[in-house]
Amino acid sequence: MKPRPSAPAPYHHGDLRRALIAAALALVTEEQDWTFSLREVARRAGVSQSAPYNHFADKRDLLAAVAVAGFHQLRDGLVAAVTGLDDTPDAFAACLRTYVRLGMRNPALYRLMFGPELTESKGAKRPREVAEAGGEAKSILERIIRDGATSGVFAVPTGPNGQPLALATFIAWSAVHGLTMLVIDKLTGELVPVQRAIEAAIAVQLDGVRGGARAASTRQRGAAASAVERDG
Amino acid sequence: MKPRPSAPAPYHHGDLRRALIAAALALVTEEQDWTFSLREVARRAGVSQSAPYNHFADKRDLLAAVAVAGFHQLRDGLVAAVTGLDDTPDAFAACLRTYVRLGMRNPALYRLMFGPELTESKGAKRPREVAEAGGEAKSILERIIRDGATSGVFAVPTGPNGQPLALATFIAWSAVHGLTMLVIDKLTGELVPVQRAIEAAIAVQLDGVRGGARAASTRQRGAAASAVERDG
DNA sequence: ACCTGAACACCGTTCAAGT
DNA sequence: ACCTGAACACCGTTCAAGT
């Protein structure tokens, strides 16, 4: 069978772009950073050093595609963790847990997604696709908080103005983000059971969205104190 | 006046080590990252490309010295912010605010201090002096929480076992760390008044250490809800 | 003891040239 | 349209040689 010139049968194996993203993601995962060279990525994909420039403007652009892949993993993980959970507080906690878990499973990927490399800085804007994929993941958390607010489980005012909801989401998100960063950056110190610390931090945030009153009436001292007590 | 050969009058201007640290810190601050070359640092200090190797093992080692300088800034800032405050909750809030403020003033320096560059990874351990300087800053926050615990303002169990205290510190620290990271990485989205968001997040953490009961009795719904309400 | 200059083995990116 | 190979202007780090 001859090759059919009518189907141009692209030079490489059909989709060098995808192959490069896969190679870069593998390198991020193996080496736990992105200091590897673009030439190394090309080598892995079996092409010349300059071939990637047919598909990406520069190294940063390739890394952006990797980050998008990471956000899709996160989105899928969040959806999987949340579906089937009727209780909103449970869904909220599951959501936070998923963030931390992705970070622990692949710290470098997590850092790439949320870190300064692809963030607005030095004149370069955050790549559009990265911002979009990131927004998707954030919106899942936001939806859960809105659900809790409308059902009255969470003490977050609802209404036409989205600010309170955005603020509540931001607070919870920043807490879980910091938690993840400290854990993956090994800054937990002598905290022996990291998993317990994670649960305690999540409990504090849950209290935060619930408002103190409910938590106090059922437990007298709030989630933080109880969690702390359990571990003492 | 002749140079006195008895006082060896070191080659350069006396303290190249310090000059290199200063140049590197200036570059981190100006360029807001540490992708500048070691050769550039040497150029700024007016020495040859290889001169730095007389004082630092490699580029990472120089960056470690910069991070130590950053932690000293943080420590001084924390001490200044806290002294004169009798009220422990006020001191706690002032402490968290200082973290965020340093991050906002010099994002790259903050990232260098807490980020993966100088963290245990790829076989390289966190440099001892960095770990020490970082521990100093953390211990200030820890002391405040202990003060609150012994005086009964905070609902953190005290006792011979330091775990609950370490855990409470870790939770508050991780929240403020995530807050700072999201703010400096420009991931706050459409949150117009970032300063308000910061205050709200701090309030949630304050509730966390206080335990929900006290907060609820004075404000009915906890700090998060009230802060959210103010901004609605 | 501290510094220089040349050298090695790399980079990211560009660009003419090929198919 | 997509890829190669050579080239440019850099790196971090080492090392003999100088003072």
Short mmCIF file of C-alpha atoms (C1' of nucleotides) in Angstrom, two decimals:
data_model
loop_
_atom_site.label_atom_id
_atom_site.label_comp_id
_atom_site.label_asym_id
_atom_site.label_seq_id
_atom_site.Cartn_x
_atom_site.Cartn_y
_atom_site.Cartn_z
CA MET A 1 0.00 0.00 0.00
CA LYS A 2 1.39 3.30 -1.03
CA PRO A 3 0.99 6.38 1.11
CA ARG A 4 -1.85 8.45 -0.19
CA PRO A 5 -0.59 11.91 -1.04
CA SER A 6 -4.12 13.22 -0.84
CA ALA A 7 -4.09 12.72 2.96
CA PRO A 8 -0.95 14.69 3.76
CA ALA A 9 -0.04 12.24 6.57
CA PRO A 10 1.70 14.91 8.64
CA TYR A 11 5.46 14.60 8.96
CA HIS A 12 5.65 13.22 12.43
CA HIS A 13 3.26 10.77 14.01
CA GLY A 14 0.29 12.96 13.37
CA ASP A 15 0.12 15.22 16.32
CA LEU A 16 3.42 16.59 17.50
CA ARG A 17 1.65 19.25 19.51
CA ARG A 18 -0.02 16.66 21.72
CA ALA A 19 3.17 14.60 21.93
CA LEU A 20 5.09 17.64 23.17
CA ILE A 21 2.52 18.42 25.83
CA ALA A 22 2.60 14.81 26.99
CA ALA A 23 6.39 14.80 27.12
CA ALA A 24 6.47 18.07 29.05
CA LEU A 25 3.85 16.85 31.52
CA ALA A 26 5.88 13.68 32.04
CA LEU A 27 8.99 15.75 32.69
CA VAL A 28 7.21 18.03 35.13
CA THR A 29 6.00 14.95 36.96
CA GLU A 30 9.31 13.11 36.95
CA GLU A 31 11.60 15.99 37.78
CA GLN A 32 9.14 17.92 39.93
CA ASP A 33 9.97 21.22 38.33
CA TRP A 34 10.11 22.79 34.90
CA THR A 35 13.79 23.64 34.64
CA PHE A 36 14.18 20.97 31.97
CA SER A 37 15.07 22.38 28.59
CA LEU A 38 12.75 22.73 25.69
CA ARG A 39 15.39 20.82 23.75
CA GLU A 40 14.93 17.92 26.12
CA VAL A 41 11.21 17.91 25.45
CA ALA A 42 11.94 17.83 21.72
CA ARG A 43 14.39 14.98 22.22
CA ARG A 44 11.75 12.96 24.06
CA ALA A 45 9.31 13.52 21.27
CA GLY A 46 11.94 12.48 18.77
CA VAL A 47 12.12 15.72 16.85
CA SER A 48 14.72 18.41 16.34
CA GLN A 49 15.34 21.21 18.79
CA SER A 50 13.47 23.74 16.69
CA ALA A 51 10.43 21.64 15.85
CA PRO A 52 8.42 22.77 18.91
CA TYR A 53 8.37 26.31 17.56
CA ASN A 54 5.95 25.17 14.92
CA HIS A 55 3.38 24.55 17.66
CA PHE A 56 4.27 26.83 20.54
CA ALA A 57 5.47 30.41 20.60
CA ASP A 58 8.02 29.61 23.29
CA LYS A 59 8.68 27.42 26.31
CA ARG A 60 6.20 29.31 28.45
CA ASP A 61 3.50 28.65 25.91
CA LEU A 62 4.12 24.90 26.12
CA LEU A 63 4.04 25.06 29.92
CA ALA A 64 0.72 26.86 29.67
CA ALA A 65 -0.69 23.91 27.77
CA VAL A 66 0.57 21.60 30.51
CA ALA A 67 -1.12 23.74 33.15
CA VAL A 68 -4.38 23.56 31.24
CA ALA A 69 -4.11 19.77 31.30
CA GLY A 70 -3.58 20.00 35.04
CA PHE A 71 -6.68 22.14 35.51
CA HIS A 72 -8.69 19.58 33.59
CA GLN A 73 -7.45 16.89 35.95
CA LEU A 74 -8.49 19.08 38.87
CA ARG A 75 -11.91 19.78 37.39
CA ASP A 76 -12.52 16.07 36.79
CA GLY A 77 -11.33 15.25 40.28
CA LEU A 78 -13.64 17.84 41.80
CA VAL A 79 -16.63 16.62 39.85
CA ALA A 80 -15.92 13.02 40.84
CA ALA A 81 -15.46 13.95 44.50
CA VAL A 82 -18.64 15.96 44.70
CA THR A 83 -21.18 13.96 42.73
CA GLY A 84 -23.46 11.86 44.88
CA LEU A 85 -22.94 14.03 47.95
CA ASP A 86 -26.24 15.52 49.03
CA ASP A 87 -24.94 17.22 52.12
CA THR A 88 -23.47 20.59 51.16
CA PRO A 89 -20.93 20.75 53.99
CA ASP A 90 -19.70 17.32 52.96
CA ALA A 91 -19.39 18.47 49.37
CA PHE A 92 -17.51 21.56 50.51
CA ALA A 93 -15.04 19.51 52.53
CA ALA A 94 -14.64 16.99 49.71
CA CYS A 95 -13.88 19.83 47.37
CA LEU A 96 -11.14 21.25 49.57
CA ARG A 97 -9.70 17.77 50.09
CA THR A 98 -9.48 17.30 46.33
CA TYR A 99 -7.40 20.45 45.93
CA VAL A 100 -4.93 19.32 48.55
CA ARG A 101 -4.80 15.83 47.14
CA LEU A 102 -3.96 16.96 43.63
CA GLY A 103 -1.23 19.12 45.07
CA MET A 104 0.23 16.24 47.03
CA ARG A 105 0.03 13.88 44.06
CA ASN A 106 1.90 16.22 41.76
CA PRO A 107 3.35 19.23 43.57
CA ALA A 108 5.19 20.65 40.58
CA LEU A 109 2.09 20.54 38.42
CA TYR A 110 0.12 22.28 41.15
CA ARG A 111 2.78 24.99 41.44
CA LEU A 112 2.83 25.46 37.71
CA MET A 113 -0.95 25.89 37.64
CA PHE A 114 -1.14 28.47 40.41
CA GLY A 115 2.37 29.86 40.54
CA PRO A 116 3.99 32.94 39.08
CA GLU A 117 5.31 31.27 35.94
CA LEU A 118 1.97 31.62 34.17
CA THR A 119 0.70 34.49 36.20
CA GLU A 120 0.51 38.06 35.06
CA SER A 121 4.01 39.45 35.52
CA LYS A 122 6.85 41.11 33.65
CA GLY A 123 4.48 42.43 31.07
CA ALA A 124 3.26 38.97 30.14
CA LYS A 125 -0.38 38.28 30.87
CA ARG A 126 -1.78 35.03 32.17
CA PRO A 127 -2.50 32.97 29.03
CA ARG A 128 -6.19 33.07 28.24
CA GLU A 129 -6.71 29.29 28.17
CA VAL A 130 -5.02 28.96 31.53
CA ALA A 131 -7.24 31.60 33.09
CA GLU A 132 -10.30 29.89 31.65
CA ALA A 133 -9.37 26.40 32.79
CA GLY A 134 -8.53 27.77 36.22
CA GLY A 135 -11.84 29.58 36.42
CA GLU A 136 -13.67 26.35 35.72
CA ALA A 137 -12.11 24.71 38.76
CA LYS A 138 -12.82 27.70 40.98
CA SER A 139 -16.42 27.87 39.84
CA ILE A 140 -17.10 24.37 41.17
CA LEU A 141 -16.14 25.49 44.66
CA GLU A 142 -18.17 28.64 44.17
CA ARG A 143 -21.24 26.69 43.15
CA ILE A 144 -21.09 24.59 46.29
CA ILE A 145 -20.86 27.65 48.47
CA ARG A 146 -23.81 29.19 46.64
CA ASP A 147 -25.82 26.02 47.17
CA GLY A 148 -25.09 26.20 50.88
CA ALA A 149 -26.01 29.86 50.97
CA THR A 150 -29.36 29.46 49.24
CA SER A 151 -30.29 26.46 51.37
CA GLY A 152 -29.32 28.38 54.50
CA VAL A 153 -26.60 26.00 55.65
CA PHE A 154 -23.93 28.59 55.06
CA ALA A 155 -24.09 32.09 56.46
CA VAL A 156 -23.21 33.80 53.19
CA PRO A 157 -25.60 36.50 52.01
CA THR A 158 -26.98 35.88 48.54
CA GLY A 159 -28.50 38.31 46.15
CA PRO A 160 -27.99 40.04 42.86
CA ASN A 161 -24.61 41.37 43.92
CA GLY A 162 -22.11 38.54 43.62
CA GLN A 163 -19.46 40.09 45.84
CA PRO A 164 -20.22 38.27 49.11
CA LEU A 165 -20.21 34.94 47.31
CA ALA A 166 -16.95 35.77 45.54
CA LEU A 167 -15.45 36.84 48.84
CA ALA A 168 -16.48 33.70 50.69
CA THR A 169 -15.11 31.58 47.87
CA PHE A 170 -11.87 33.48 47.88
CA ILE A 171 -11.39 33.02 51.61
CA ALA A 172 -11.96 29.28 51.50
CA TRP A 173 -9.87 28.90 48.40
CA SER A 174 -6.95 30.89 49.79
CA ALA A 175 -6.95 28.80 52.95
CA VAL A 176 -6.86 25.53 51.06
CA HIS A 177 -4.27 26.94 48.68
CA GLY A 178 -1.95 27.90 51.52
CA LEU A 179 -2.51 24.55 53.15
CA THR A 180 -1.54 22.76 49.97
CA MET A 181 1.50 24.93 49.38
CA LEU A 182 2.89 24.47 52.87
CA VAL A 183 2.33 20.74 52.70
CA ILE A 184 3.95 20.24 49.31
CA ASP A 185 6.76 22.62 50.14
CA LYS A 186 7.53 20.55 53.21
CA LEU A 187 7.06 23.44 55.58
CA THR A 188 4.86 21.55 58.01
CA GLY A 189 7.63 21.32 60.58
CA GLU A 190 7.19 18.74 63.32
CA LEU A 191 3.51 18.27 62.62
CA VAL A 192 3.47 14.50 62.70
CA PRO A 193 0.08 13.62 61.24
CA VAL A 194 -0.19 15.95 58.28
CA GLN A 195 -3.50 14.40 57.34
CA ARG A 196 -5.01 15.49 60.66
CA ALA A 197 -3.72 19.01 60.16
CA ILE A 198 -5.41 19.08 56.79
CA GLU A 199 -8.71 17.95 58.27
CA ALA A 200 -8.48 20.52 61.04
CA ALA A 201 -7.78 23.32 58.56
CA ILE A 202 -10.74 22.21 56.47
CA ALA A 203 -12.93 22.23 59.58
CA VAL A 204 -11.95 25.82 60.30
CA GLN A 205 -13.00 26.87 56.83
CA LEU A 206 -16.25 24.98 57.15
CA ASP A 207 -16.94 26.93 60.31
CA GLY A 208 -16.06 30.06 58.43
CA VAL A 209 -18.76 29.62 55.81
CA ARG A 210 -21.28 28.25 58.26
CA GLY A 211 -20.83 31.21 60.49
CA GLY A 212 -19.81 30.68 64.07
CA ALA A 213 -23.27 30.35 65.61
CA ARG A 214 -24.29 26.95 64.39
CA ALA A 215 -20.89 25.43 65.04
CA ALA A 216 -20.86 26.85 68.55
CA SER A 217 -24.28 25.54 69.45
CA THR A 218 -23.43 22.00 68.46
CA ARG A 219 -19.87 21.81 69.64
CA GLN A 220 -19.39 24.67 72.04
CA ARG A 221 -15.97 25.69 70.81
CA GLY A 222 -15.80 25.50 67.07
CA ALA A 223 -14.16 23.04 64.76
CA ALA A 224 -10.64 24.30 65.23
CA ALA A 225 -10.64 23.74 68.94
CA SER A 226 -12.21 20.30 68.68
CA ALA A 227 -9.83 19.21 65.96
CA VAL A 228 -6.94 20.48 67.97
CA GLU A 229 -8.21 18.61 70.98
CA ARG A 230 -8.49 15.33 69.11
CA ASP A 231 -4.84 15.51 68.17
CA GLY A 232 -3.49 16.60 71.55
CA MET B 1 49.34 57.92 51.76
CA LYS B 2 50.47 54.53 50.66
CA PRO B 3 48.34 51.44 51.04
CA ARG B 4 49.44 49.53 54.10
CA PRO B 5 50.47 46.04 53.08
CA SER B 6 50.20 44.87 56.69
CA ALA B 7 46.41 45.20 56.57
CA PRO B 8 45.74 42.95 53.56
CA ALA B 9 43.03 45.34 52.29
CA PRO B 10 41.04 42.57 50.64
CA TYR B 11 41.04 42.61 46.87
CA HIS B 12 37.65 44.07 46.32
CA HIS B 13 35.94 46.64 48.50
CA GLY B 14 36.26 44.56 51.58
CA ASP B 15 33.20 42.41 51.59
CA LEU B 16 32.28 40.95 48.26
CA ARG B 17 30.01 38.44 49.94
CA ARG B 18 27.76 41.15 51.29
CA ALA B 19 27.93 43.08 48.02
CA LEU B 20 26.78 40.01 46.10
CA ILE B 21 23.85 39.43 48.43
CA ALA B 22 22.84 43.08 48.10
CA ALA B 23 23.07 42.93 44.31
CA ALA B 24 21.04 39.73 44.18
CA LEU B 25 18.38 41.15 46.50
CA ALA B 26 18.18 44.25 44.32
CA LEU B 27 17.75 42.09 41.23
CA VAL B 28 15.06 39.96 42.86
CA THR B 29 13.24 43.15 43.79
CA GLU B 30 13.63 44.86 40.43
CA GLU B 31 12.93 41.93 38.17
CA GLN B 32 10.48 40.19 40.49
CA ASP B 33 11.99 36.78 39.94
CA TRP B 34 15.37 35.09 40.17
CA THR B 35 15.92 34.08 36.58
CA PHE B 36 18.72 36.62 36.33
CA SER B 37 22.11 35.06 35.83
CA LEU B 38 24.77 34.71 38.43
CA ARG B 39 27.02 36.42 35.92
CA GLU B 40 24.74 39.44 36.03
CA VAL B 41 25.07 39.57 39.80
CA ALA B 42 28.83 39.49 39.43
CA ARG B 43 28.70 42.26 36.84
CA ARG B 44 26.69 44.44 39.21
CA ALA B 45 29.20 43.89 41.93
CA GLY B 46 32.00 44.73 39.51
CA VAL B 47 33.78 41.41 39.62
CA SER B 48 34.41 38.61 37.19
CA GLN B 49 31.93 35.85 36.45
CA SER B 50 33.75 33.34 38.60
CA ALA B 51 34.37 35.53 41.62
CA PRO B 52 31.11 34.60 43.37
CA TYR B 53 32.30 31.03 43.69
CA ASN B 54 34.76 32.17 46.30
CA HIS B 55 31.82 32.98 48.57
CA PHE B 56 28.96 30.78 47.50
CA ALA B 57 28.86 27.16 46.44
CA ASP B 58 26.44 27.95 43.62
CA LYS B 59 23.61 30.21 42.59
CA ARG B 60 21.15 28.51 44.93
CA ASP B 61 23.46 29.18 47.83
CA LEU B 62 23.46 32.89 47.05
CA LEU B 63 19.67 32.89 46.77
CA ALA B 64 19.53 31.21 50.16
CA ALA B 65 21.40 34.15 51.64
CA VAL B 66 18.89 36.50 50.03
CA ALA B 67 16.02 34.53 51.55
CA VAL B 68 17.64 34.78 54.97
CA ALA B 69 17.76 38.55 54.55
CA GLY B 70 14.06 38.41 53.69
CA PHE B 71 13.24 36.44 56.81
CA HIS B 72 15.08 39.00 58.88
CA GLN B 73 12.94 41.72 57.32
CA LEU B 74 9.85 39.70 58.17
CA ARG B 75 10.98 39.10 61.72
CA ASP B 76 11.68 42.79 62.27
CA GLY B 77 8.35 43.69 60.73
CA LEU B 78 6.53 41.26 62.98
CA VAL B 79 8.25 42.53 66.09
CA ALA B 80 7.47 46.12 65.16
CA ALA B 81 3.84 45.33 64.39
CA VAL B 82 3.26 43.44 67.62
CA THR B 83 5.08 45.46 70.26
CA GLY B 84 2.83 47.75 72.21
CA LEU B 85 -0.28 45.69 71.53
CA ASP B 86 -1.70 44.36 74.75
CA ASP B 87 -4.73 42.73 73.25
CA THR B 88 -3.78 39.28 72.00
CA PRO B 89 -6.38 39.11 69.23
CA ASP B 90 -5.10 42.45 67.96
CA ALA B 91 -1.55 41.15 68.00
CA PHE B 92 -2.65 38.03 66.18
CA ALA B 93 -4.35 40.05 63.45
CA ALA B 94 -1.41 42.45 63.20
CA CYS B 95 0.88 39.48 62.76
CA LEU B 96 -1.12 38.03 59.89
CA ARG B 97 -1.36 41.46 58.29
CA THR B 98 2.42 41.79 58.39
CA TYR B 99 2.87 38.54 56.47
CA VAL B 100 0.53 39.67 53.74
CA ARG B 101 2.09 43.10 53.60
CA LEU B 102 5.62 41.81 53.15
CA GLY B 103 4.35 39.59 50.36
CA MET B 104 2.67 42.49 48.63
CA ARG B 105 5.67 44.75 49.03
CA ASN B 106 8.05 42.24 47.47
CA PRO B 107 6.26 39.24 45.96
CA ALA B 108 9.35 37.64 44.47
CA LEU B 109 11.21 37.79 47.74
CA TYR B 110 8.24 36.23 49.53
CA ARG B 111 8.10 33.43 46.95
CA LEU B 112 11.79 32.81 47.26
CA MET B 113 11.49 32.53 51.04
CA PHE B 114 8.62 30.07 51.06
CA GLY B 115 8.74 28.53 47.62
CA PRO B 116 10.23 25.35 46.26
CA GLU B 117 13.54 26.86 45.19
CA LEU B 118 15.00 26.57 48.66
CA THR B 119 12.75 23.81 49.86
CA GLU B 120 13.72 20.22 50.29
CA SER B 121 13.52 18.72 46.81
CA LYS B 122 15.56 16.89 44.21
CA GLY B 123 17.89 15.57 46.85
CA ALA B 124 18.83 19.05 48.04
CA LYS B 125 17.77 19.89 51.57
CA ARG B 126 16.51 23.27 52.71
CA PRO B 127 19.64 25.21 53.66
CA ARG B 128 20.08 25.24 57.42
CA GLU B 129 20.25 29.03 57.79
CA VAL B 130 17.06 29.43 55.77
CA ALA B 131 15.22 26.93 57.94
CA GLU B 132 16.45 28.71 61.05
CA ALA B 133 15.53 32.19 59.89
CA GLY B 134 12.14 30.90 58.78
CA GLY B 135 11.57 29.25 62.13
CA GLU B 136 12.23 32.53 63.89
CA ALA B 137 9.40 34.23 61.99
CA LYS B 138 7.02 31.35 62.60
CA SER B 139 7.82 31.28 66.30
CA ILE B 140 6.58 34.85 66.72
CA LEU B 141 3.15 33.82 65.49
CA GLU B 142 3.33 30.74 67.69
CA ARG B 143 4.13 32.77 70.76
CA ILE B 144 1.12 34.99 70.22
CA ILE B 145 -1.16 31.99 69.93
CA ARG B 146 0.33 30.51 73.09
CA ASP B 147 -0.24 33.79 74.92
CA GLY B 148 -3.86 33.73 73.84
CA ALA B 149 -4.20 30.12 74.90
CA THR B 150 -2.76 30.59 78.40
CA SER B 151 -4.85 33.71 78.98
CA GLY B 152 -7.95 31.89 77.82
CA VAL B 153 -8.76 34.17 74.91
CA PHE B 154 -8.00 31.46 72.41
CA ALA B 155 -9.55 28.01 72.55
CA VAL B 156 -6.31 26.14 72.03
CA PRO B 157 -5.48 23.47 74.61
CA THR B 158 -2.12 24.03 76.28
CA GLY B 159 0.01 21.57 78.10
CA PRO B 160 3.25 19.65 77.96
CA ASN B 161 2.41 18.25 74.54
CA GLY B 162 3.09 20.99 71.99
CA GLN B 163 1.08 19.42 69.19
CA PRO B 164 -2.17 21.40 69.58
CA LEU B 165 -0.24 24.65 69.61
CA ALA B 166 1.79 23.63 66.57
CA LEU B 167 -1.40 22.61 64.81
CA ALA B 168 -3.21 25.86 65.57
CA THR B 169 -0.19 27.82 64.39
CA PHE B 170 0.02 25.80 61.23
CA ILE B 171 -3.64 26.37 60.39
CA ALA B 172 -3.43 30.11 60.82
CA TRP B 173 -0.13 30.28 59.00
CA SER B 174 -1.34 28.24 56.06
CA ALA B 175 -4.40 30.47 55.68
CA VAL B 176 -2.37 33.64 55.64
CA HIS B 177 0.17 32.05 53.34
CA GLY B 178 -2.49 31.08 50.81
CA LEU B 179 -4.03 34.52 51.08
CA THR B 180 -0.69 36.15 50.35
CA MET B 181 0.09 33.83 47.46
CA LEU B 182 -3.25 34.37 45.75
CA VAL B 183 -2.97 38.11 46.16
CA ILE B 184 0.57 38.42 44.85
CA ASP B 185 -0.09 35.96 42.05
CA LYS B 186 -3.02 38.10 40.93
CA LEU B 187 -5.53 35.33 41.29
CA THR B 188 -8.07 37.38 43.19
CA GLY B 189 -10.37 37.64 40.20
CA GLU B 190 -13.02 40.31 40.29
CA LEU B 191 -12.63 40.96 43.98
CA VAL B 192 -12.52 44.71 43.87
CA PRO B 193 -11.37 45.65 47.36
CA VAL B 194 -8.55 43.21 48.01
CA GLN B 195 -7.88 44.84 51.34
CA ARG B 196 -11.36 43.95 52.54
CA ALA B 197 -10.89 40.36 51.46
CA ILE B 198 -7.69 40.22 53.45
CA GLU B 199 -9.42 41.55 56.56
CA ALA B 200 -12.26 39.07 56.15
CA ALA B 201 -9.85 36.17 55.81
CA ILE B 202 -7.99 37.31 58.90
CA ALA B 203 -11.27 37.51 60.78
CA VAL B 204 -12.06 33.90 59.89
CA GLN B 205 -8.73 32.78 61.29
CA LEU B 206 -9.27 34.81 64.42
CA ASP B 207 -12.55 33.01 64.90
CA GLY B 208 -10.72 29.77 64.31
CA VAL B 209 -8.33 30.25 67.19
CA ARG B 210 -10.95 31.81 69.44
CA GLY B 211 -13.26 28.92 68.90
CA GLY B 212 -16.70 29.60 67.54
CA ALA B 213 -18.50 30.12 70.86
CA ARG B 214 -17.17 33.50 71.84
CA ALA B 215 -17.46 34.92 68.34
CA ALA B 216 -21.02 33.70 68.06
CA SER B 217 -22.15 35.16 71.35
CA THR B 218 -20.91 38.62 70.48
CA ARG B 219 -21.82 38.74 66.84
CA GLN B 220 -24.31 35.97 66.24
CA ARG B 221 -22.84 34.71 62.99
CA GLY B 222 -19.09 34.70 63.10
CA ALA B 223 -16.55 36.99 61.57
CA ALA B 224 -16.78 35.61 58.08
CA ALA B 225 -20.45 36.33 57.73
CA SER B 226 -20.19 39.82 59.17
CA ALA B 227 -17.25 40.73 56.98
CA VAL B 228 -19.07 39.40 53.98
CA GLU B 229 -22.10 41.42 54.91
CA ARG B 230 -20.16 44.66 55.19
CA ASP B 231 -18.90 44.27 51.65
CA GLY B 232 -22.18 43.20 50.05
"C1'" DA C 1 43.00 34.14 50.46
"C1'" DC C 2 40.78 35.92 46.73
"C1'" DC C 3 40.29 37.02 41.94
"C1'" DT C 4 40.69 36.57 36.58
"C1'" DG C 5 40.15 34.49 31.96
"C1'" DA C 6 39.54 30.78 29.23
"C1'" DA C 7 37.10 26.75 28.67
"C1'" DC C 8 33.19 23.06 28.69
"C1'" DA C 9 28.82 21.64 28.01
"C1'" DC C 10 24.93 23.38 27.83
"C1'" DC C 11 20.59 26.78 26.95
"C1'" DG C 12 16.29 29.49 24.20
"C1'" DT C 13 15.32 31.21 19.97
"C1'" DT C 14 15.83 32.40 14.96
"C1'" DC C 15 16.20 31.46 10.25
"C1'" DA C 16 17.44 29.78 5.83
"C1'" DA C 17 16.83 25.59 3.66
"C1'" DG C 18 14.64 21.43 2.73
"C1'" DT C 19 10.23 18.03 1.85
"C1'" DA D 1 2.54 23.02 6.39
"C1'" DC D 2 5.95 21.18 9.03
"C1'" DC D 3 10.60 19.91 10.00
"C1'" DT D 4 16.00 20.14 10.11
"C1'" DG D 5 20.64 22.06 11.00
"C1'" DA D 6 23.46 25.68 11.74
"C1'" DA D 7 23.97 29.79 14.05
"C1'" DC D 8 23.74 33.62 17.80
"C1'" DA D 9 24.04 35.21 22.14
"C1'" DC D 10 23.77 33.62 26.13
"C1'" DC D 11 24.09 30.40 30.65
"C1'" DG D 12 26.31 27.76 35.33
"C1'" DT D 13 30.36 25.91 36.74
"C1'" DT D 14 35.34 24.50 36.73
"C1'" DC D 15 40.11 25.28 36.81
"C1'" DA D 16 44.70 26.73 35.95
"C1'" DA D 17 46.94 30.86 36.59
"C1'" DG D 18 47.86 35.07 38.67
"C1'" DT D 19 48.42 38.59 43.03
#
